GROMACS .gro file of C-alpha atoms in nm:
model
  283
    1ALA     CA    1  -2.598   2.343  -4.777
    2GLY     CA    2  -2.425   2.299  -5.117
    3VAL     CA    3  -2.056   2.243  -5.178
    4ALA     CA    4  -1.837   2.362  -4.888
    5TRP     CA    5  -1.601   2.643  -4.971
    6SER     CA    6  -1.228   2.581  -4.961
    7LEU     CA    7  -1.095   2.654  -4.611
    8ARG     CA    8  -0.796   2.840  -4.755
    9LYS     CA    9  -1.009   3.078  -4.965
   10VAL     CA   10  -1.220   3.205  -4.675
   11ALA     CA   11  -1.071   3.488  -4.471
   12PHE     CA   12  -1.051   3.449  -4.094
   13PRO     CA   13  -1.298   3.739  -4.025
   14VAL     CA   14  -1.559   3.579  -4.253
   15ALA     CA   15  -1.521   3.238  -4.086
   16LEU     CA   16  -1.537   3.400  -3.742
   17LYS     CA   17  -1.863   3.574  -3.834
   18LEU     CA   18  -2.008   3.239  -3.937
   19LEU     CA   19  -1.893   3.090  -3.607
   20ILE     CA   20  -2.062   3.372  -3.413
   21ALA     CA   21  -2.376   3.328  -3.621
   22TYR     CA   22  -2.373   2.958  -3.529
   23LYS     CA   23  -2.326   3.050  -3.162
   24ASP     CA   24  -2.612   3.302  -3.166
   25ARG     CA   25  -2.843   3.041  -3.314
   26GLU     CA   26  -2.733   2.730  -3.121
   27GLY     CA   27  -2.619   2.888  -2.792
   28HIS     CA   28  -2.269   2.737  -2.806
   29VAL     CA   29  -1.963   2.696  -3.029
   30GLY     CA   30  -1.931   2.320  -3.003
   31VAL     CA   31  -1.953   2.284  -3.380
   32PRO     CA   32  -1.959   1.924  -3.509
   33THR     CA   33  -1.659   1.854  -3.731
   34ARG     CA   34  -1.874   1.788  -4.039
   35HIS     CA   35  -2.103   2.086  -3.991
   36VAL     CA   36  -2.141   2.322  -4.287
   37GLU     CA   37  -2.257   2.680  -4.222
   38GLN     CA   38  -2.387   2.873  -4.523
   39GLY     CA   39  -2.188   2.650  -4.758
   40PHE     CA   40  -1.869   2.676  -4.547
   41ALA     CA   41  -1.709   2.379  -4.367
   42LEU     CA   42  -1.719   2.554  -4.029
   43GLY     CA   43  -1.663   2.241  -3.821
   44GLU     CA   44  -1.351   2.145  -4.013
   45TRP     CA   45  -1.222   2.504  -3.995
   46LEU     CA   46  -1.263   2.511  -3.617
   47ARG     CA   47  -1.090   2.173  -3.591
   48GLU     CA   48  -0.792   2.313  -3.781
   49LYS     CA   49  -0.775   2.617  -3.550
   50ARG     CA   50  -0.769   2.389  -3.246
   51SER     CA   51  -0.497   2.181  -3.407
   52ALA     CA   52  -0.291   2.495  -3.475
   53PHE     CA   53  -0.342   2.602  -3.113
   54ARG     CA   54  -0.209   2.268  -2.983
   55ARG     CA   55   0.097   2.296  -3.208
   56GLY     CA   56   0.159   2.656  -3.095
   57LYS     CA   57   0.106   2.790  -3.447
   58LEU     CA   58  -0.217   2.984  -3.401
   59LYS     CA   59  -0.180   3.361  -3.436
   60PRO     CA   60  -0.221   3.535  -3.095
   61ASP     CA   61  -0.479   3.775  -3.238
   62TRP     CA   62  -0.685   3.490  -3.383
   63ARG     CA   63  -0.659   3.300  -3.056
   64ALA     CA   64  -0.787   3.603  -2.863
   65GLN     CA   65  -1.081   3.650  -3.100
   66LEU     CA   66  -1.176   3.283  -3.082
   67GLU     CA   67  -1.155   3.284  -2.702
   68ARG     CA   68  -1.382   3.591  -2.692
   69ALA     CA   69  -1.624   3.383  -2.898
   70GLU     CA   70  -1.595   3.123  -2.613
   71VAL     CA   71  -1.412   2.856  -2.809
   72ILE     CA   72  -1.288   2.570  -2.588
   73TRP     CA   73  -0.948   2.444  -2.699
   74ASP     CA   74  -0.987   2.096  -2.550
   75PRO     CA   75  -1.358   2.013  -2.591
   76LEU     CA   76  -1.322   1.656  -2.468
   77SER     CA   77  -1.169   1.765  -2.136
   78HIS     CA   78  -1.427   2.042  -2.108
   79ALA     CA   79  -1.713   1.799  -2.169
   80SER     CA   80  -1.562   1.562  -1.911
   81ALA     CA   81  -1.541   1.844  -1.656
   82LEU     CA   82  -1.903   1.942  -1.719
   83ALA     CA   83  -2.014   1.579  -1.686
   84PHE     CA   84  -1.821   1.541  -1.360
   85THR     CA   85  -1.973   1.861  -1.218
   86ARG     CA   86  -2.323   1.744  -1.312
   87ALA     CA   87  -2.268   1.401  -1.155
   88LEU     CA   88  -2.119   1.557  -0.842
   89LYS     CA   89  -2.429   1.777  -0.800
   90MET     CA   90  -2.645   1.466  -0.823
   91LEU     CA   91  -2.429   1.293  -0.563
   92GLN     CA   92  -2.471   1.591  -0.331
   93ALA     CA   93  -2.849   1.586  -0.390
   94TYR     CA   94  -2.851   1.215  -0.305
   95ARG     CA   95  -2.650   1.286   0.011
   96ASP     CA   96  -2.882   1.567   0.119
   97ARG     CA   97  -3.183   1.340   0.073
   98GLU     CA   98  -3.048   1.009   0.206
   99GLY     CA   99  -2.794   1.134   0.462
  100HIS     CA  100  -2.500   0.946   0.308
  101VAL     CA  101  -2.318   0.892  -0.022
  102GLU     CA  102  -2.318   0.511  -0.022
  103VAL     CA  103  -2.503   0.491  -0.352
  104PRO     CA  104  -2.609   0.141  -0.465
  105GLN     CA  105  -2.430   0.050  -0.788
  106ARG     CA  106  -2.755   0.026  -0.986
  107HIS     CA  107  -2.906   0.347  -0.850
  108ILE     CA  108  -3.038   0.595  -1.107
  109GLU     CA  109  -3.059   0.962  -1.009
  110GLN     CA  110  -3.258   1.188  -1.244
  111GLY     CA  111  -3.206   0.944  -1.530
  112PHE     CA  112  -2.830   0.920  -1.463
  113GLY     CA  113  -2.646   0.603  -1.350
  114LEU     CA  114  -2.506   0.766  -1.034
  115GLY     CA  115  -2.416   0.439  -0.861
  116GLN     CA  116  -2.218   0.313  -1.159
  117TRP     CA  117  -2.047   0.651  -1.194
  118LEU     CA  118  -1.935   0.648  -0.830
  119CYS     CA  119  -1.819   0.288  -0.869
  120GLU     CA  120  -1.604   0.396  -1.164
  121LYS     CA  121  -1.453   0.680  -0.960
  122ARG     CA  122  -1.361   0.437  -0.682
  123SER     CA  123  -1.207   0.204  -0.938
  124ALA     CA  124  -1.005   0.494  -1.080
  125CYS     CA  125  -0.889   0.575  -0.727
  126ARG     CA  126  -0.771   0.218  -0.670
  127ARG     CA  127  -0.573   0.231  -0.995
  128GLY     CA  128  -0.423   0.568  -0.899
  129MET     CA  129  -0.593   0.733  -1.199
  130LEU     CA  130  -0.835   0.968  -1.025
  131ASP     CA  131  -0.746   1.335  -1.066
  132ALA     CA  132  -0.641   1.485  -0.729
  133ASP     CA  133  -0.883   1.776  -0.764
  134ARG     CA  134  -1.176   1.546  -0.838
  135GLN     CA  135  -1.078   1.319  -0.552
  136ALA     CA  136  -1.082   1.623  -0.321
  137GLN     CA  137  -1.425   1.730  -0.450
  138LEU     CA  138  -1.564   1.382  -0.385
  139LYS     CA  139  -1.411   1.385  -0.038
  140ARG     CA  140  -1.583   1.716   0.038
  141ALA     CA  141  -1.909   1.558  -0.078
  142GLY     CA  142  -1.866   1.288   0.188
  143VAL     CA  143  -1.679   1.008   0.012
  144VAL     CA  144  -1.407   0.879   0.244
  145TRP     CA  145  -1.084   0.766   0.079
  146ASP     CA  146  -0.859   0.521   0.267
  147GLN     CA  147  -0.512   0.652   0.353
  148ARG     CA  148  -0.345   0.334   0.229
  149PRO     CA  149  -0.180   0.383  -0.112
  150ARG     CA  150  -0.409   0.340  -0.410
  151THR     CA  151  -0.695   0.207  -0.205
  152CYS     CA  152  -1.025   0.370  -0.131
  153TYR     CA  153  -1.326   0.274   0.075
  154SER     CA  154  -1.606   0.445   0.261
  155ALA     CA  155  -1.587   0.415   0.638
  156SER     CA  156  -1.945   0.539   0.664
  157ALA     CA  157  -2.061   0.239   0.454
  158PHE     CA  158  -1.927  -0.004   0.714
  159ASP     CA  159  -2.082   0.196   0.999
  160ARG     CA  160  -2.420   0.200   0.827
  161ALA     CA  161  -2.406  -0.174   0.752
  162LEU     CA  162  -2.306  -0.245   1.112
  163GLU     CA  163  -2.605  -0.044   1.237
  164LEU     CA  164  -2.834  -0.254   1.017
  165LEU     CA  165  -2.671  -0.572   1.146
  166LEU     CA  166  -2.731  -0.459   1.506
  167ALA     CA  167  -3.091  -0.374   1.421
  168HIS     CA  168  -3.132  -0.727   1.280
  169ARG     CA  169  -2.978  -0.874   1.595
  170ASP     CA  170  -3.201  -0.670   1.825
  171ARG     CA  171  -3.509  -0.779   1.633
  172GLU     CA  172  -3.421  -1.144   1.558
  173GLY     CA  173  -3.197  -1.222   1.855
  174HIS     CA  174  -2.898  -1.327   1.640
  175VAL     CA  175  -2.671  -1.214   1.358
  176GLU     CA  176  -2.692  -1.526   1.142
  177VAL     CA  177  -2.825  -1.333   0.845
  178GLN     CA  178  -2.939  -1.529   0.540
  179LEU     CA  179  -2.726  -1.461   0.230
  180THR     CA  180  -3.024  -1.321   0.038
  181HIS     CA  181  -3.157  -1.109   0.327
  182VAL     CA  182  -3.216  -0.741   0.258
  183GLU     CA  183  -3.242  -0.499   0.551
  184GLN     CA  184  -3.400  -0.160   0.482
  185GLY     CA  185  -3.307  -0.184   0.116
  186PHE     CA  186  -2.948  -0.295   0.191
  187ALA     CA  187  -2.813  -0.641   0.097
  188LEU     CA  188  -2.706  -0.721   0.454
  189GLY     CA  189  -2.663  -1.096   0.400
  190ARG     CA  190  -2.430  -1.044   0.104
  191TRP     CA  191  -2.236  -0.780   0.299
  192LEU     CA  192  -2.182  -1.011   0.598
  193TYR     CA  193  -2.071  -1.288   0.365
  194LYS     CA  194  -1.806  -1.053   0.219
  195GLN     CA  195  -1.682  -0.961   0.569
  196ARG     CA  196  -1.642  -1.331   0.655
  197ARG     CA  197  -1.459  -1.394   0.330
  198ALA     CA  198  -1.225  -1.102   0.401
  199TYR     CA  199  -1.163  -1.248   0.748
  200ARG     CA  200  -1.076  -1.591   0.605
  201CYS     CA  201  -0.835  -1.430   0.358
  202GLY     CA  202  -0.670  -1.224   0.633
  203LYS     CA  203  -0.785  -0.901   0.470
  204LEU     CA  204  -1.036  -0.777   0.727
  205ASN     CA  205  -0.936  -0.462   0.914
  206THR     CA  206  -0.871  -0.553   1.281
  207ASP     CA  207  -1.091  -0.268   1.403
  208ARG     CA  208  -1.379  -0.390   1.188
  209GLN     CA  209  -1.321  -0.745   1.305
  210ALA     CA  210  -1.352  -0.628   1.666
  211HIS     CA  211  -1.675  -0.440   1.588
  212LEU     CA  212  -1.828  -0.746   1.422
  213GLU     CA  213  -1.723  -0.979   1.703
  214ARG     CA  214  -1.877  -0.745   1.960
  215ALA     CA  215  -2.196  -0.760   1.754
  216GLY     CA  216  -2.190  -1.139   1.791
  217VAL     CA  217  -2.065  -1.244   1.447
  218ILE     CA  218  -1.930  -1.600   1.429
  219TRP     CA  219  -1.659  -1.633   1.165
  220ASP     CA  220  -1.736  -1.997   1.086
  221PRO     CA  221  -2.118  -2.010   1.089
  222ARG     CA  222  -2.126  -2.372   0.973
  223SER     CA  223  -1.930  -2.492   1.278
  224PHE     CA  224  -2.145  -2.272   1.499
  225ALA     CA  225  -2.464  -2.415   1.348
  226PHE     CA  226  -2.338  -2.772   1.392
  227ASN     CA  227  -2.246  -2.715   1.756
  228ARG     CA  228  -2.584  -2.554   1.823
  229ALA     CA  229  -2.769  -2.845   1.660
  230LEU     CA  230  -2.556  -3.094   1.854
  231LYS     CA  231  -2.648  -2.923   2.181
  232LEU     CA  232  -3.018  -2.950   2.092
  233LEU     CA  233  -2.968  -3.318   2.009
  234MET     CA  234  -2.805  -3.371   2.349
  235ALA     CA  235  -3.093  -3.189   2.518
  236TYR     CA  236  -3.336  -3.422   2.341
  237LYS     CA  237  -3.132  -3.725   2.451
  238ASP     CA  238  -3.118  -3.608   2.814
  239ARG     CA  239  -3.494  -3.564   2.815
  240GLU     CA  240  -3.604  -3.866   2.609
  241GLY     CA  241  -3.322  -4.109   2.692
  242HIS     CA  242  -3.234  -4.175   2.325
  243ILE     CA  243  -3.150  -3.999   1.997
  244LYS     CA  244  -3.400  -4.172   1.771
  245VAL     CA  245  -3.540  -3.835   1.677
  246PRO     CA  246  -3.853  -3.834   1.458
  247TRP     CA  247  -3.789  -3.674   1.122
  248LYS     CA  248  -4.044  -3.395   1.184
  249HIS     CA  249  -3.935  -3.318   1.540
  250VAL     CA  250  -3.859  -2.956   1.623
  251GLU     CA  251  -3.647  -2.868   1.927
  252GLN     CA  252  -3.657  -2.505   2.042
  253GLY     CA  253  -3.763  -2.393   1.698
  254PHE     CA  254  -3.498  -2.601   1.520
  255SER     CA  255  -3.570  -2.910   1.303
  256VAL     CA  256  -3.342  -3.153   1.486
  257GLY     CA  257  -3.500  -3.452   1.314
  258LYS     CA  258  -3.432  -3.324   0.964
  259TRP     CA  259  -3.084  -3.212   1.067
  260LEU     CA  260  -2.992  -3.557   1.203
  261TYR     CA  261  -3.128  -3.719   0.886
  262THR     CA  262  -2.904  -3.488   0.679
  263GLN     CA  263  -2.599  -3.586   0.886
  264ARG     CA  264  -2.678  -3.958   0.834
  265CYS     CA  265  -2.709  -3.904   0.458
  266ALA     CA  266  -2.375  -3.723   0.454
  267CYS     CA  267  -2.217  -4.009   0.647
  268ARG     CA  268  -2.346  -4.266   0.396
  269ARG     CA  269  -2.209  -4.060   0.108
  270GLY     CA  270  -1.874  -4.026   0.285
  271THR     CA  271  -1.900  -3.646   0.294
  272LEU     CA  272  -1.942  -3.604   0.669
  273ASP     CA  273  -1.641  -3.443   0.838
  274ALA     CA  274  -1.454  -3.701   1.051
  275GLY     CA  275  -1.458  -3.476   1.357
  276ARG     CA  276  -1.833  -3.424   1.334
  277LYS     CA  277  -1.891  -3.795   1.276
  278SER     CA  278  -1.696  -3.866   1.594
  279GLN     CA  279  -1.899  -3.609   1.793
  280LEU     CA  280  -2.226  -3.765   1.677
  281GLU     CA  281  -2.107  -4.117   1.759
  282GLU     CA  282  -2.010  -4.001   2.111
  283ALA     CA  283  -2.362  -3.860   2.148
   0.00000   0.00000   0.00000
């Protein structure tokens, strides 16, 4: 490459020819800043022309010639727009294949972290930093943005999760989903835990609360489980005449013996709730 010529000593037409030569060879004019073309610091020259354009000091004729050569004045914004368009096409491909745009955060589409990208767009929406045009494009792709200020969520995500919860109920006969349970590739147990936490914090949408209650969700599963176990203990007592339940005894599929042993251990440690202790003593 040799020593780069002084930028001031090279006439604009000569530099432009070198730029066009670069374009013909590389297919673009995104010249790296340090690139030297035939001994000329072409990258630095193009950087200076962009700087002059931003300051309003670039000659109109030079600007026109550079634009005909397809120079982009703000390459970072242009690259960002291209990246967004590419990611959006992948999101649409995912939607066409899966029937929804609820992309798992770790999902990779064609080597691209689509789930993480969509997560970042939702985060930008919550912070009020998502460009209105991009927000509209995502909406057209199927992403549903909440109407509340600076908050976004996908209504279809809740509907899909609710369908999976109902499928679990129909198959298992209950909606007491284990925290680690995955239903058809979806972390249903973790999702239900988050809905209960939102309920306890007073942040669960009333419509969603009604849907979940109709599905049979109990907001305090621990109290529900205790009451269910207590009923089984009472059934054992009514049948056997006592509550000296063997440790390995199972009542209607539930290990009443182990459960009662656990309650006794909790009582000895002083960790058994007073109300529950009273209920067991009355039994």
